[in-house]
Short mmCIF file of C-alpha atoms in Angstrom, two decimals:
data_model
loop_
_atom_site.label_atom_id
_atom_site.label_comp_id
_atom_site.label_asym_id
_atom_site.label_seq_id
_atom_site.Cartn_x
_atom_site.Cartn_y
_atom_site.Cartn_z
CA MET A 56 0.00 0.00 0.00
CA LYS A 57 1.18 3.51 -0.81
CA GLN A 58 0.17 6.75 0.83
CA TRP A 59 0.68 10.35 -0.21
CA SER A 60 -0.18 13.44 1.79
CA ARG A 61 0.19 17.12 0.89
CA GLU A 62 -1.35 20.40 1.93
CA ILE A 63 -1.92 23.79 0.35
CA GLU A 64 -3.21 27.19 1.43
CA ILE A 65 -6.17 28.53 -0.52
CA ASN A 66 -7.11 32.22 -0.42
CA THR A 67 -10.82 31.53 -0.05
CA PRO A 68 -13.17 31.01 2.94
CA ILE A 69 -13.45 27.44 4.26
CA GLU A 70 -17.17 27.13 3.37
CA HIS A 71 -16.43 27.88 -0.27
CA VAL A 72 -13.69 25.25 -0.50
CA TRP A 73 -15.88 22.74 1.38
CA SER A 74 -18.67 23.16 -1.20
CA TYR A 75 -16.57 21.22 -3.74
CA PHE A 76 -16.41 18.17 -1.45
CA ASP A 77 -19.74 18.29 0.36
CA GLY A 78 -22.00 19.83 -2.25
CA SER A 79 -23.68 19.09 -5.52
CA LEU A 80 -22.35 17.06 -8.43
CA GLU A 81 -21.97 20.33 -10.33
CA GLN A 82 -19.65 21.71 -7.61
CA MET A 83 -17.69 18.43 -7.43
CA GLN A 84 -17.16 18.41 -11.20
CA LYS A 85 -15.39 21.76 -11.02
CA ILE A 86 -12.46 20.06 -9.26
CA MET A 87 -13.06 16.50 -10.52
CA PRO A 88 -14.36 16.88 -14.09
CA GLN A 89 -14.08 13.14 -14.79
CA VAL A 90 -16.86 12.36 -12.28
CA ALA A 91 -19.88 11.86 -14.53
CA GLU A 92 -22.40 10.84 -11.87
CA ASN A 93 -22.66 10.74 -8.06
CA LYS A 94 -25.98 9.24 -6.97
CA PRO A 95 -26.90 8.40 -3.39
CA VAL A 96 -27.39 4.69 -2.69
CA ARG A 97 -27.70 4.95 1.10
CA ILE A 98 -27.66 8.14 3.16
CA THR A 99 -27.18 8.06 6.92
CA GLU A 100 -28.07 10.84 9.33
CA GLU A 101 -24.50 11.05 10.66
CA VAL A 102 -23.11 10.94 7.07
CA VAL A 103 -20.55 8.22 7.98
CA GLY A 104 -21.80 5.03 6.37
CA SER A 105 -23.41 6.84 3.45
CA ILE A 106 -22.80 5.29 0.03
CA TYR A 107 -22.81 6.98 -3.37
CA ARG A 108 -22.68 5.24 -6.76
CA GLN A 109 -20.14 7.16 -8.77
CA LYS A 110 -19.37 7.04 -12.48
CA TYR A 111 -15.92 8.15 -13.54
CA LYS A 112 -15.03 8.82 -17.15
CA GLU A 113 -11.50 7.93 -18.26
CA GLY A 114 -11.22 8.64 -21.98
CA LYS A 115 -14.10 6.73 -23.58
CA ARG A 116 -14.37 4.22 -20.72
CA ILE A 117 -16.70 4.74 -17.78
CA GLU A 118 -15.93 3.07 -14.46
CA GLU A 119 -18.68 2.66 -11.89
CA TYR A 120 -18.06 2.05 -8.19
CA ASP A 121 -19.56 2.67 -4.76
CA VAL A 122 -17.99 5.43 -2.67
CA HIS A 123 -18.29 4.87 1.09
CA THR A 124 -18.11 7.77 3.55
CA LEU A 125 -15.70 6.56 6.25
CA GLU A 126 -15.18 9.76 8.31
CA TYR A 127 -17.02 13.06 8.41
CA ALA A 128 -16.82 16.27 10.44
CA ASN A 129 -18.32 19.64 9.56
CA ASN A 130 -17.37 22.24 12.16
CA GLN A 131 -16.85 25.97 11.86
CA LYS A 132 -13.03 25.83 11.97
CA ASP A 133 -12.34 22.32 10.74
CA LYS A 134 -13.99 20.05 8.20
CA LYS A 135 -13.08 16.52 7.23
CA MET A 136 -14.31 13.82 4.88
CA LYS A 137 -12.73 10.44 4.22
CA ILE A 138 -14.07 8.26 1.44
CA GLY A 139 -13.14 4.80 0.23
CA PHE A 140 -13.83 2.81 -2.91
CA THR A 141 -12.55 -0.12 -4.96
CA LEU A 142 -11.58 0.73 -8.52
CA ALA A 143 -12.08 -2.01 -11.15
CA ASN A 144 -11.42 -4.72 -8.52
CA ILE A 145 -7.75 -3.77 -8.84
CA PHE A 146 -7.16 -0.94 -6.37
CA GLU A 147 -8.62 -0.14 -2.96
CA ILE A 148 -8.43 3.63 -2.58
CA THR A 149 -9.12 6.07 0.25
CA ALA A 150 -9.11 9.84 0.01
CA LEU A 151 -9.06 12.10 3.05
CA TYR A 152 -9.87 15.80 2.68
CA GLU A 153 -9.11 17.93 5.74
CA LEU A 154 -9.90 21.64 5.76
CA HIS A 155 -8.78 24.09 8.44
CA ARG A 156 -9.87 27.72 8.71
CA ILE A 157 -6.73 29.88 8.92
CA ASN A 158 -8.79 33.10 8.91
CA ASP A 159 -12.00 34.35 7.25
CA GLN A 160 -10.35 34.45 3.81
CA LYS A 161 -7.79 31.64 3.97
CA THR A 162 -8.16 27.86 4.21
CA LYS A 163 -5.61 25.07 4.55
CA LEU A 164 -6.51 21.93 2.60
CA LYS A 165 -4.72 18.69 3.41
CA TYR A 166 -5.24 15.80 1.01
CA THR A 167 -4.18 12.25 1.90
CA VAL A 168 -4.60 9.31 -0.48
CA THR A 169 -3.92 5.62 0.07
CA ASN A 170 -3.79 3.13 -2.75
CA LYS A 171 -3.68 -0.60 -2.11
CA ALA A 172 -3.15 -2.98 -5.02
CA LEU A 173 -5.50 -5.99 -4.94
CA LYS A 174 -3.91 -7.91 -7.85
CA TRP A 175 -0.29 -8.97 -8.32
CA PHE A 176 0.16 -7.03 -11.58
CA ALA A 177 -1.19 -3.86 -9.93
CA LYS A 178 1.54 -4.17 -7.29
CA LEU A 179 4.10 -3.75 -10.07
CA PHE A 180 2.32 -0.61 -11.21
CA MET A 181 2.43 0.75 -7.65
CA LEU A 182 6.24 0.60 -7.66
CA PHE A 183 6.23 3.51 -10.10
CA ALA A 184 3.34 5.52 -8.64
CA THR A 185 4.24 9.04 -7.52
CA GLU A 186 2.58 11.87 -5.65
CA LYS A 187 2.24 13.87 -8.88
CA ILE A 188 -1.55 13.34 -9.01
CA VAL A 189 -1.96 14.52 -5.40
CA VAL A 190 0.02 17.71 -6.05
CA LYS A 191 -1.92 18.43 -9.27
CA PHE A 192 -5.26 17.88 -7.52
CA LEU A 193 -4.39 20.39 -4.78
CA GLU A 194 -3.24 22.94 -7.35
CA ASP A 195 -6.48 22.45 -9.32
CA VAL A 196 -8.65 22.94 -6.21
CA LYS A 197 -6.72 26.12 -5.33
CA LYS A 198 -7.04 27.48 -8.87
CA VAL A 199 -10.79 26.79 -9.13
CA ALA A 200 -11.63 28.01 -5.61
CA GLU A 201 -9.65 31.23 -5.92
CA SER A 202 -11.04 31.99 -9.39
CA GLU A 203 -14.61 31.71 -8.09
CA ALA A 204 -14.05 33.62 -4.84
#
């Protein structure tokens, strides 16, 4: 299993940044344009345990998987969401988004991803995996959030 973790400061209020993670599909697609669908399968009152069926477009292929909410906190100064899903029966992935209010106009976003290979050939692929995708994702969130602020 590999894990990557990075953080970035975004010059936008925490509620605005949070709207990309805990909002509508339209908001989510601004930072994750490959997500084609995100439909609730099971919603729990405490959010943890909720499941969404997500469709992800990669080129012409569409992958479908269930996204499980594993952790959730929505407080004034700190917000957190951890999700988990299995991609194509090959990778078990978790993504943790942690937001911290620095001040009224600045937010710190920490993004932590784990990727566990479930098949032997995927383990070979993992040897060459880098944090490049994590860094790009954070930069994309910053760019979108600050452009809309």
